Amino acid sequence: MANTAHLMRRQSSRDLYAQRSLDRMEMKELRGRLVTMENGHPSHRTHVMYGATNEAFEDTSPNRQSSETPTSKASSGEDRVVKPEGVECERESWDSKLTFLLATVGYAVGLGNVWRFPYLAQKNGGGAFLIPYFVMLAIEGIPIFYLELAIGQRLRKGAIGVWHQVSPYLAGIGISSAVVSFNVALYYNSIIAWCLFYFAQSFQAELPWSECPKKYFSNGSYVPEPECAASSPTQYFWYRTTLQISEDINYPETFNYKIALALVIAWILVYLCMIKGIASSGKVVYITATFPYIVLVIFFFRGITLKGMSDGLIHLFTPKWHTILDPVVWLEAGTQIFFSLGLAFGGLIAFSSYNPVDNNCYRDAIMVSMTNCLTSMFAGIVVFSIIGFKATMVYEKCLSMRNETLLEVFGSSYRSIVFPEEGQPVTVDVNGNLTTVLMPHLPECDLQKELDNTASGTGLAFIIFTEAINQFPGAQFWSVLFFLMLFTLGIDSQFGTLEGVVTSIVDMKLFPNLRKEYLTGGLCLVCCLLSMGFAHGAGSYIFLLFDMYSGNFPLLIIAFCECIGIAYVYGVKRFADDIELMTGRRPGIYWLICWKYLSPLAMLCILISSFAELAVEGAGYDAWIASEGDTVRKPWPVWAVLLVLVLVLASVLWIPALAICRYFGIPIIEDEERAWFPADDLRDFHGIEPRPVSRVETLLFCTRPDGSEGCCWPGCCETDDEE
């Protein structure tokens, strides 16, 4: 694999801050010092891959002294590196920076950007929601995103290896991330299966959800299906045709073979895209990460030409300033930021571990985070321009029916009549004769009510948006585009989620002799078999249970522990030193404050508030009642509550369990050689000089003059110094 000199030479013009001419001179000199090892012998190959690593170097980061591995001095020009015995094969690497960025954007930008952010924005104050949204992005989203990219790139392992290297007592964080990723990947592919089903149905001459099916009688007459007539064609197709839903989670009734087949196809597609690890999925993201933006742009230009577009956008962005004082709005803003960026899954750590050591992870964190949030806003504009059109069509149809009823009862003079309540007598002049009639029922036509009728998640995608597409000329074309977009949005997020699981299994060496494509295939097969639990009448209710509880609480706890691990175990100064070595720029004081104080506090508040909201409002699911053509709220049964407890505890108990095992000397994860990190060479290359501890660092982080860190409550630092 590649040596560091070649790796840096390829990126010096883009990522490093020295002058280009000096870069070339330094790289020529550095090329002679770092060598690629192959079967224990130096290899002077010139062709390299982006991000390839040489594991024959010891960890020489600041504040770490180790002599476990032979090394060569940075000032030496001789090839004196000896590969230690037992060092595993070199780590995979991205083939280009663009591939990494597209994979990370594809992982972070997912279905929630399209079908959850617009709903939350209009529900929580419109334009006013953007204030808590960007505040939570600044103190929670970007700092943790930056943290995960940096620690993965620095320690060059998956989530388990990273947190075990930070401290053996924190190794459970990585296992918890892998378990959560497995649980989420298990149900997330159900969405991809639904998209595939709708995608296939979109090629029919007439969209099957455009009108109600007919119920025929023995005499040849027919009426619209009563369940469909009581609801709508899109609701009927979603609940009855697609999900074949039961009325209670305890009674699945039928097995849904169509969705089961779609699930099998979805898992096969995921496996084919990941069969060679990032070498294969890295190519796929060129399509899956860019295609959704192409479709969103197409829908944008279609949306702004539609009647009622302005009503939808005004409804979305008109600020309701009083909502800013509502703590639930801040809770939902923080939760949306957290999950839309894909934090704490381990996928970001796995992705960044394949990067070169000199990659500018700070710039990547800012770029991907802002891309994610701007995508959410752009998707909101697209969605509500089309929802505004749909609401306008429904409103005008309602007015037309209302006017037809009035014209039939009162004649052309109805415009000048003051109407009484429904059922009350009213005298009208019909052709010169005064006649008393009862006031008929008039439909309620309210544009704002129609605009408020916006759902989140599957309801937005498979019911409301499909209803709007029905009104488009060439609806089949728009339906194909829409569900293909949802498919690509979902599948590249699935790559990142599964990559966190696969990388963790590889780092734990659970199957040391198993090739990665077989490991990935076995994992996809297990997930495919387990996901059949979502392919029956009650499958959508179990999906909802997984969606609500398998990730939310565990991920918040994991991210909180990550911040604590970096800030109070690894040390923010040491972490900042590592980032300075990798990027040539030291992170500002703001990021250190976020990692040590603001981000943990924000997640702790979200976690406590979520538990409080759950305790106050209770938990349940919306069951579809066929006879009413509507949903009814039902409580979760006891077994479902127990399943939630199992999902949450199976995810988070690894953190204290491994710490306790380590304390009693029971090794669950074996200690490994530290991954390669040429600290001296990077220090020389960037021209980093030792710097004294500033007064601000001492006050805020209790950093001692020798660079070590203490704790920051009154009297603690003095006690530590005395010791």
XYZ file of C-alpha atoms in Angstrom:
723
model
C 0.000 0.000 0.000
C 0.994 3.623 -0.136
C 3.548 5.448 1.916
C 2.811 8.705 3.642
C 5.042 10.761 1.374
C 3.090 9.883 -1.733
C -0.184 10.302 0.134
C 0.733 13.825 1.254
C 2.160 14.756 -2.118
C -1.206 14.011 -3.751
C -3.070 16.339 -1.405
C -0.585 19.044 -0.506
C -2.003 21.505 -3.045
C -5.476 21.169 -1.572
C -5.330 20.268 2.088
C -2.116 21.676 3.564
C -1.371 25.302 4.191
C 2.260 25.613 3.213
C 3.276 27.068 -0.106
C 3.097 24.628 -3.004
C 6.774 24.885 -3.867
C 7.758 24.155 -0.286
C 5.300 21.260 -0.258
C 7.028 19.649 -3.200
C 10.456 20.033 -1.643
C 9.342 18.636 1.699
C 7.502 15.751 0.127
C 10.529 14.762 -1.915
C 12.548 14.676 1.273
C 9.812 12.859 3.211
C 9.341 10.268 0.475
C 12.752 8.867 1.236
C 11.949 8.370 4.890
C 8.602 6.583 4.999
C 8.381 3.269 3.200
C 5.618 0.848 2.367
C 5.950 -2.549 3.988
C 4.950 -5.645 2.077
C 5.352 -9.068 3.665
C 7.795 -7.593 6.131
C 10.094 -6.017 3.540
C 10.325 -2.469 2.184
C 8.484 -1.906 -1.067
C 9.087 1.168 -3.217
C 5.945 1.121 -5.278
C 4.944 4.444 -6.725
C 1.245 3.744 -7.367
C -0.809 4.420 -4.266
C -4.395 4.677 -3.229
C -5.993 7.588 -1.430
C -5.774 7.188 2.313
C -3.678 4.034 2.342
C -1.726 3.552 5.542
C 1.505 2.080 6.746
C 1.082 0.251 10.041
C 4.801 -0.010 10.739
C 4.860 3.160 12.809
C 4.182 3.636 16.443
C 1.723 6.070 17.956
C 3.723 9.216 18.645
C 0.947 11.619 19.425
C 1.380 14.318 22.056
C 1.206 13.140 25.667
C 1.719 9.528 24.635
C 5.019 7.742 25.143
C 5.283 4.271 23.737
C 8.068 2.010 22.664
C 5.969 -0.927 21.609
C 6.864 -0.597 17.956
C 10.211 0.144 16.312
C 10.278 3.474 14.564
C 12.554 5.726 12.616
C 13.327 9.261 13.672
C 11.684 11.956 11.661
C 15.005 13.616 11.112
C 16.578 10.505 9.649
C 16.727 9.971 5.927
C 17.286 6.239 6.172
C 14.768 3.446 5.710
C 14.940 1.856 9.120
C 11.339 0.802 9.634
C 10.773 -2.780 10.665
C 7.242 -4.110 10.538
C 6.377 -5.676 13.900
C 5.121 -9.200 13.962
C 1.377 -9.655 14.170
C 0.497 -6.391 12.466
C -2.546 -6.971 10.314
C -3.000 -6.068 6.700
C -3.208 -2.424 5.846
C -6.560 -0.735 6.250
C -8.832 -0.081 3.305
C -8.866 3.421 1.910
C -11.043 5.720 -0.179
C -9.898 6.015 -3.760
C -10.401 9.799 -3.768
C -11.467 12.670 -1.556
C -14.609 13.111 -3.629
C -15.638 9.526 -2.953
C -15.314 10.081 0.799
C -17.295 13.330 0.697
C -20.074 11.809 -1.399
C -20.253 8.763 0.870
C -20.417 10.958 3.975
C -23.009 13.306 2.462
C -25.045 10.304 1.301
C -24.835 8.800 4.779
C -25.837 12.015 6.553
C -28.492 13.185 4.070
C -31.310 10.690 4.350
C -35.046 10.282 4.347
C -35.458 12.444 7.443
C -34.301 15.502 5.484
C -37.213 15.097 3.083
C -40.039 13.737 5.167
C -39.356 14.951 8.716
C -37.736 18.404 8.635
C -40.538 20.106 6.604
C -43.155 18.669 8.956
C -41.262 19.795 12.076
C -40.701 23.267 10.644
C -44.364 23.973 9.872
C -45.457 22.353 13.138
C -43.017 24.253 15.374
C -43.273 27.849 14.295
C -42.344 27.962 10.622
C -39.446 30.354 10.086
C -39.029 30.736 13.857
C -38.081 27.043 14.043
C -34.866 27.831 12.170
C -33.493 29.675 15.225
C -33.459 26.666 17.598
C -32.539 24.474 14.629
C -29.316 26.346 13.854
C -28.506 26.922 17.536
C -28.636 23.165 18.140
C -26.615 22.627 14.969
C -23.898 24.914 16.341
C -23.669 23.493 19.868
C -24.537 19.859 19.218
C -24.562 18.829 15.556
C -21.321 20.129 14.047
C -19.158 19.652 17.203
C -20.031 15.940 17.520
C -19.776 15.428 13.762
C -16.311 17.036 13.875
C -15.379 14.936 16.912
C -16.288 11.643 15.236
C -14.496 12.452 11.984
C -11.377 13.555 13.841
C -11.126 10.649 16.290
C -11.727 8.073 13.531
C -9.038 9.639 11.337
C -6.612 9.950 14.249
C -6.909 6.430 15.674
C -7.676 4.747 12.322
C -10.101 2.128 13.568
C -13.821 1.507 13.695
C -15.941 2.624 16.627
C -14.962 -0.319 18.859
C -11.247 0.035 18.204
C -11.354 3.808 18.614
C -13.043 3.866 22.015
C -11.043 0.909 23.276
C -7.882 2.808 22.393
C -9.137 5.997 24.072
C -9.595 3.884 27.193
C -10.234 0.153 27.649
C -12.977 1.163 30.058
C -14.821 2.920 27.192
C -14.768 0.017 24.727
C -18.472 -0.582 25.378
C -19.283 2.664 23.520
C -18.177 1.084 20.261
C -20.133 -2.119 20.852
C -23.223 -0.087 21.745
C -22.879 1.868 18.491
C -22.622 -1.392 16.549
C -25.711 -2.850 18.240
C -27.758 0.292 17.571
C -26.573 0.361 13.958
C -27.640 -3.262 13.570
C -31.100 -2.546 15.011
C -31.583 0.515 12.810
C -30.323 -1.225 9.661
C -32.745 -4.051 10.415
C -35.855 -1.905 10.086
C -34.493 0.865 7.830
C -34.425 -1.463 4.847
C -38.196 -1.835 5.176
C -38.492 1.752 3.920
C -36.315 0.872 0.944
C -38.561 -2.146 0.282
C -41.674 0.048 0.359
C -40.031 2.480 -2.058
C -39.187 -0.388 -4.405
C -42.808 -1.589 -4.281
C -44.188 1.877 -5.088
C -41.507 2.335 -7.743
C -42.622 -0.860 -9.485
C -46.298 0.163 -9.249
C -45.527 3.559 -10.801
C -45.103 2.050 -14.274
C -48.792 1.192 -14.618
C -50.844 3.072 -17.203
C -52.894 4.551 -14.375
C -51.397 4.909 -10.924
C -53.107 2.347 -8.670
C -53.547 4.915 -5.893
C -55.205 7.504 -8.133
C -58.767 6.286 -7.507
C -60.652 3.831 -5.317
C -61.014 0.237 -6.480
C -64.532 -0.972 -7.232
C -66.524 -3.494 -5.258
C -68.706 -5.549 -7.599
C -72.020 -7.250 -6.773
C -73.591 -10.358 -8.266
C -75.964 -8.324 -10.459
C -73.036 -6.586 -12.163
C -73.375 -3.291 -10.325
C -70.517 -1.856 -8.322
C -69.657 0.820 -5.809
C -66.322 2.252 -4.684
C -64.649 0.144 -2.001
C -66.274 1.388 1.270
C -62.963 1.504 3.167
C -61.425 3.577 0.393
C -64.465 5.856 0.111
C -64.281 6.531 3.855
C -60.618 7.556 3.618
C -58.888 8.310 0.311
C -57.337 6.331 -2.569
C -53.776 7.022 -1.391
C -54.545 5.974 2.178
C -56.316 2.844 1.008
C -53.433 1.818 -1.246
C -50.903 2.428 1.528
C -52.691 0.674 4.379
C -54.617 -2.027 2.567
C -52.710 -2.848 -0.649
C -49.122 -2.164 0.414
C -49.049 -2.985 4.126
C -52.082 -5.293 4.271
C -52.355 -3.867 7.744
C -54.181 -5.415 10.672
C -56.255 -3.486 13.169
C -54.134 -4.497 16.142
C -50.470 -5.260 16.693
C -51.428 -8.474 18.508
C -53.193 -9.924 15.458
C -50.987 -9.874 12.333
C -53.623 -11.780 10.321
C -51.764 -12.268 6.995
C -48.181 -12.553 5.791
C -47.355 -9.917 3.184
C -45.519 -11.808 0.427
C -45.175 -8.733 -1.799
C -43.290 -6.751 0.837
C -41.305 -9.857 1.814
C -40.102 -10.165 -1.790
C -39.299 -6.443 -1.868
C -37.276 -6.864 1.327
C -35.274 -9.717 -0.179
C -34.517 -7.590 -3.255
C -33.561 -4.627 -1.055
C -31.084 -6.694 0.969
C -29.592 -8.189 -2.197
C -29.059 -4.674 -3.571
C -27.435 -3.529 -0.322
C -25.121 -6.541 -0.345
C -24.123 -6.061 -3.984
C -23.268 -2.430 -3.257
C -21.175 -3.365 -0.189
C -19.659 -6.662 -1.350
C -16.148 -5.233 -1.635
C -16.416 -2.824 1.285
C -15.730 0.813 0.503
C -14.112 -0.254 -2.763
C -17.581 -1.063 -4.119
C -19.890 1.178 -2.068
C -17.544 4.074 -2.783
C -18.397 3.794 -6.469
C -22.122 3.458 -5.876
C -22.303 6.732 -3.924
C -21.482 8.673 -7.081
C -25.041 7.798 -8.092
C -26.880 7.453 -4.779
C -25.508 10.690 -3.303
C -26.036 12.879 -6.363
C -29.281 11.530 -7.836
C -31.511 12.834 -4.980
C -30.241 16.371 -5.618
C -30.992 16.075 -9.325
C -34.544 14.945 -8.551
C -35.026 17.649 -5.904
C -33.973 20.306 -8.412
C -36.409 18.877 -10.986
C -39.224 18.868 -8.423
C -38.242 22.390 -7.363
C -38.717 23.802 -10.848
C -41.931 21.808 -11.190
C -43.159 22.995 -7.800
C -42.602 26.718 -8.334
C -44.752 26.596 -11.468
C -47.741 25.096 -9.663
C -50.822 26.971 -8.564
C -50.840 27.493 -4.799
C -47.066 27.182 -4.477
C -46.787 30.530 -2.687
C -49.439 29.531 -0.128
C -47.407 26.458 0.790
C -44.138 28.381 1.185
C -45.793 31.161 3.182
C -47.316 28.538 5.461
C -43.912 26.895 5.929
C -41.780 29.960 6.601
C -44.134 32.456 8.273
C -42.546 32.786 11.743
C -44.600 32.213 14.866
C -42.239 33.782 17.370
C -44.060 32.636 20.487
C -43.029 29.053 19.760
C -39.383 29.835 20.562
C -40.297 29.849 24.259
C -41.714 26.323 24.017
C -39.129 23.778 25.280
C -40.666 21.051 23.063
C -39.606 23.053 19.988
C -35.986 23.053 21.182
C -36.229 19.369 21.996
C -37.460 18.515 18.499
C -34.859 20.796 16.872
C -32.046 19.092 18.780
C -33.413 15.635 18.060
C -33.753 16.389 14.337
C -30.185 17.725 14.127
C -28.828 14.724 15.982
C -30.488 12.051 13.883
C -30.301 13.789 10.517
C -26.493 13.935 10.797
C -26.248 10.244 11.722
C -24.288 10.841 14.931
C -23.170 8.051 17.314
C -23.899 5.201 14.878
C -20.211 4.526 14.332
C -20.561 5.018 10.574
C -18.789 8.398 10.579
C -15.905 6.993 12.632
C -15.624 4.040 10.235
C -15.689 6.283 7.167
C -13.058 8.695 8.491
C -10.778 5.844 9.564
C -10.190 5.148 5.856
C -8.911 8.700 5.263
C -5.259 9.768 5.072
C -3.751 11.114 8.275
C -3.397 14.635 6.856
C -7.006 14.958 5.688
C -8.698 18.211 6.696
C -11.450 16.727 8.859
C -12.487 20.183 10.123
C -13.385 21.365 6.644
C -15.166 18.076 5.947
C -17.270 18.403 9.122
C -18.374 21.947 8.294
C -19.036 21.133 4.635
C -21.061 17.963 5.207
C -23.027 19.357 8.176
C -24.024 22.512 6.321
C -24.836 20.509 3.189
C -27.124 18.323 5.283
C -28.973 21.254 6.835
C -29.266 23.240 3.611
C -30.598 20.101 1.944
C -33.290 19.920 4.625
C -34.306 23.518 3.937
C -34.275 23.015 0.176
C -36.336 19.833 0.552
C -38.779 21.795 2.719
C -39.243 24.320 -0.084
C -39.823 21.548 -2.620
C -42.229 19.609 -0.391
C -44.334 22.609 0.637
C -44.535 24.073 -2.840
C -46.166 20.785 -3.889
C -48.234 20.532 -0.688
C -49.446 24.091 -1.346
C -50.571 22.958 -4.800
C -52.301 19.891 -3.360
C -54.054 21.967 -0.661
C -55.184 24.514 -3.253
C -56.622 21.772 -5.464
C -58.527 20.266 -2.522
C -59.732 23.726 -1.424
C -60.970 24.677 -4.888
C -62.683 21.318 -5.326
C -64.403 21.843 -1.971
C -65.556 25.323 -3.012
C -66.876 23.937 -6.293
C -68.911 21.250 -4.495
C -70.175 23.830 -2.007
C -71.268 26.215 -4.746
C -72.976 23.435 -6.704
C -74.995 22.483 -3.618
C -76.011 26.118 -2.990
C -76.889 26.671 -6.634
C -79.075 23.568 -6.650
C -80.954 24.602 -3.494
C -81.102 28.397 -3.731
C -80.563 29.148 -7.395
C -78.318 31.883 -8.698
C -79.302 34.243 -5.872
C -77.397 32.212 -3.250
C -74.526 34.708 -3.219
C -76.702 37.317 -1.505
C -78.214 35.006 1.107
C -77.072 34.844 4.729
C -77.049 31.127 5.514
C -78.385 29.768 8.817
C -77.092 26.709 10.621
C -77.385 23.295 8.993
C -80.961 21.889 9.275
C -82.548 25.279 9.968
C -85.461 26.454 7.723
C -84.745 29.246 5.267
C -87.111 31.011 2.864
C -85.923 31.458 -0.709
C -87.351 32.946 -3.870
C -87.505 30.292 -6.569
C -88.860 31.633 -9.881
C -90.926 34.279 -8.089
C -92.343 31.864 -5.526
C -91.294 31.959 -1.875
C -90.311 28.486 -0.717
C -89.083 27.282 2.682
C -86.285 24.709 2.593
C -83.982 23.221 5.176
C -80.409 24.385 5.128
C -78.360 21.540 3.615
C -74.972 20.332 4.850
C -72.149 22.343 3.344
C -68.574 21.056 3.245
C -66.098 23.099 5.284
C -63.567 24.683 2.939
C -60.477 25.982 4.729
C -57.154 26.402 2.916
C -55.147 26.781 6.126
C -56.631 23.569 7.505
C -55.562 21.749 4.347
C -52.041 23.173 4.653
C -51.889 22.054 8.285
C -52.845 18.537 7.203
C -49.205 17.540 6.780
C -47.789 14.279 8.044
C -44.300 13.218 9.006
C -42.405 10.174 7.824
C -44.221 7.534 5.828
C -47.484 9.493 5.919
C -45.878 12.390 4.035
C -44.131 10.215 1.452
C -46.686 7.509 0.766
C -49.978 9.344 1.361
C -49.780 13.136 1.050
C -47.065 13.417 -1.593
C -48.559 10.647 -3.719
C -51.912 12.423 -3.539
C -50.258 15.569 -4.869
C -48.505 13.635 -7.650
C -51.918 12.306 -8.733
C -52.779 15.849 -9.823
C -49.729 16.199 -12.092
C -49.946 15.635 -15.842
C -47.780 12.588 -16.526
C -48.131 11.448 -12.926
C -46.338 8.160 -13.635
C -43.120 9.978 -14.567
C -43.158 12.058 -11.386
C -43.970 9.022 -9.270
C -41.013 7.079 -10.721
C -38.684 10.015 -10.026
C -39.962 10.518 -6.484
C -39.655 6.926 -5.311
C -36.327 6.454 -7.044
C -35.141 9.506 -5.106
C -36.382 8.038 -1.823
C -34.668 4.749 -2.672
C -31.298 6.401 -3.277
C -31.672 8.582 -0.179
C -32.294 5.511 1.932
C -29.777 3.076 0.507
C -26.650 5.208 0.964
C -27.644 5.917 4.558
C -27.980 2.142 4.877
C -24.392 1.759 3.611
C -23.055 3.946 6.414
C -25.147 2.244 9.055
C -24.070 -1.263 8.027
C -20.461 -0.150 7.546
C -20.390 0.754 11.241
C -21.461 -2.813 12.079
C -19.079 -4.528 9.659
C -16.072 -2.427 10.695
C -16.763 -3.117 14.358
C -16.951 -6.884 13.738
C -13.669 -6.738 11.801
C -11.963 -4.709 14.533
C -13.139 -7.163 17.200
C -11.758 -10.051 15.120
C -14.858 -12.132 15.796
C -14.265 -13.949 12.501
C -10.567 -13.331 11.846
C -10.243 -15.751 8.926
C -13.475 -14.768 7.169
C -13.174 -12.611 4.066
C -15.010 -9.320 4.309
C -17.401 -10.047 1.439
C -18.505 -13.240 3.205
C -18.897 -11.373 6.481
C -21.003 -8.681 4.793
C -23.078 -11.341 3.024
C -23.700 -13.223 6.261
C -24.726 -10.011 8.023
C -27.137 -9.080 5.206
C -28.592 -12.595 5.241
C -29.231 -12.489 9.003
C -30.804 -9.043 8.697
C -32.948 -10.196 5.771
C -34.317 -13.146 7.745
C -35.017 -11.013 10.823
C -36.638 -8.274 8.739
C -39.396 -10.700 7.737
C -40.894 -9.639 11.051
C -41.895 -6.408 9.293
C -43.587 -8.218 6.387
C -46.970 -9.092 7.889
C -50.145 -7.338 8.931
C -48.668 -5.928 12.133
C -45.233 -5.332 10.584
C -45.718 -1.589 10.193
C -46.539 -1.306 13.915
C -43.346 -3.193 14.829
C -41.486 -0.951 12.369
C -42.874 2.075 14.212
C -41.767 0.613 17.539
C -38.206 0.114 16.255
C -38.187 3.562 14.675
C -39.311 5.301 17.860
C -37.205 3.489 20.448
C -34.361 1.353 19.064
C -32.217 4.364 18.184
C -33.420 7.488 19.951
C -32.473 6.970 23.584
C -29.432 4.708 23.002
C -27.861 7.095 20.489
C -28.204 10.065 22.832
C -26.565 8.084 25.623
C -23.767 6.911 23.309
C -23.041 10.425 22.019
C -23.030 11.764 25.585
C -20.465 9.112 26.536
C -18.399 9.973 23.454
C -18.123 13.598 24.536
C -17.259 12.570 28.087
C -14.651 10.138 26.753
C -12.910 12.786 24.643
C -13.254 15.694 27.065
C -12.516 14.005 30.382
C -10.585 10.829 29.511
C -8.636 11.469 26.321
C -8.384 15.185 27.086
C -9.473 18.122 24.947
C -5.936 19.551 24.785
C -4.517 16.261 23.606
C -7.365 15.946 21.102
C -6.712 19.491 19.875
C -2.995 18.653 19.524
C -3.877 15.632 17.381
C -6.156 17.682 15.115
C -3.435 20.313 14.729
C -1.007 17.613 13.639
C -3.476 16.219 11.112
C -4.788 19.450 9.606
C -2.134 22.042 10.401
C -4.736 24.146 12.228
C -5.590 24.012 15.874
C -9.334 23.876 16.655
C -10.610 27.103 18.145
C -11.572 27.540 21.767
C -15.257 27.345 20.767
C -14.953 23.705 19.707
C -13.169 22.778 22.920
C -15.928 24.403 24.986
C -18.572 22.507 22.985
C -16.834 19.151 23.428
C -16.289 19.604 27.134
C -19.411 21.461 28.240
C -22.067 22.537 25.718
C -22.567 19.357 23.677
C -22.808 16.983 26.678
C -25.184 19.409 28.387
C -27.377 19.694 25.257
C -27.649 15.919 24.904
C -28.326 15.448 28.586
C -31.161 17.996 28.377
C -32.608 16.301 25.281
C -32.417 12.905 26.947
C -34.115 14.064 30.163
C -36.752 16.016 28.228
C -37.487 12.989 26.036
C -38.035 10.792 29.087
C -40.236 13.481 30.648
C -42.295 13.851 27.462
C -42.719 10.088 27.264
C -43.851 9.948 30.903
C -46.364 12.786 30.475
C -47.855 11.932 27.086
C -47.492 8.167 27.245
C -46.730 5.913 24.312
C -48.888 4.222 21.744
C -49.420 3.631 18.047
C -52.006 4.653 15.462
C -53.932 1.535 14.401
C -55.784 1.543 11.075
C -59.483 0.729 11.483
C -60.873 -0.464 8.161
C -64.541 0.154 8.971
C -63.856 3.810 9.804
C -61.216 4.456 7.161
C -59.104 6.196 9.777
C -56.561 5.571 12.519
C -57.260 5.148 16.223
C -54.689 5.600 18.981
C -53.962 2.404 20.922
C -51.509 1.727 23.759
C -48.575 -0.610 23.251
C -49.200 -4.105 24.649
C -47.022 -5.419 27.469
C -44.846 -7.547 25.174
C -44.115 -4.501 23.005
C -43.019 -2.498 26.063
C -40.736 -5.374 27.063
C -39.323 -5.438 23.533
C -38.553 -1.722 23.820
C -36.717 -2.328 27.090
C -34.738 -5.152 25.485
C -33.798 -2.978 22.508
C -32.661 -0.072 24.680
C -30.855 -2.108 27.341
C -29.213 -4.418 24.799
C -27.713 -1.300 23.252
C -26.528 0.726 26.245
C -25.653 -1.899 28.870
C -22.455 -2.695 26.987
C -20.984 0.596 28.194
C -21.059 -0.148 31.952
C -20.669 -3.922 31.437
C -17.316 -3.699 29.647
C -16.047 -1.102 32.098
C -16.884 -3.427 35.015
C -15.285 -6.406 33.260
C -12.151 -4.387 32.617
C -12.022 -3.268 36.241
C -12.042 -6.901 37.388
C -9.435 -7.866 34.808
C -11.763 -9.740 32.449
C -10.679 -8.866 28.875
C -13.596 -8.757 26.462
C -11.704 -6.930 23.723
C -8.026 -7.670 23.288
C -5.551 -4.800 23.348
C -4.082 -4.125 19.919
C -1.130 -2.366 18.388
C -1.822 1.283 17.877
C -2.436 2.268 14.268
C 0.145 4.229 12.361
C 0.350 7.959 13.059
C 3.582 9.765 12.045
C 3.307 12.596 14.552
C 6.921 13.776 14.205
C 6.742 13.918 10.426
C 3.431 15.797 10.492
C 4.807 18.207 13.081
C 7.814 18.924 10.889
C 5.728 19.168 7.751
C 3.263 21.683 9.205
C 5.972 23.545 11.106
C 4.179 23.142 14.426
C 6.141 24.556 17.338
C 5.560 23.865 21.047
C 3.198 26.430 22.518
C 2.728 27.438 26.147
C -0.573 26.777 27.887
C -2.684 29.911 27.695
C -4.484 31.538 30.579
C -7.829 30.797 28.893
C -7.034 27.088 28.714
C -6.097 27.076 32.373
C -9.303 28.833 33.394
C -11.694 26.881 31.174
C -10.128 23.426 31.098
C -7.777 23.374 34.092
C -4.835 22.647 31.794
C -1.607 22.520 33.752
C 1.615 24.211 32.574
C 3.041 20.810 31.540
C 0.047 20.242 29.217
C -1.783 17.714 31.373
C -5.411 18.321 32.300
C -7.203 18.331 35.600
C -10.813 18.749 36.608
C -12.501 22.101 36.861
C -14.498 22.387 40.044
C -13.228 24.716 42.819
C -10.124 23.409 44.532
C -9.725 20.421 42.227
C -6.869 21.779 40.144
C -4.796 22.772 43.172
C -5.253 19.331 44.704
C -4.226 17.645 41.495
C -1.157 19.823 41.190
C -0.059 18.983 44.693
C -0.351 15.323 43.886
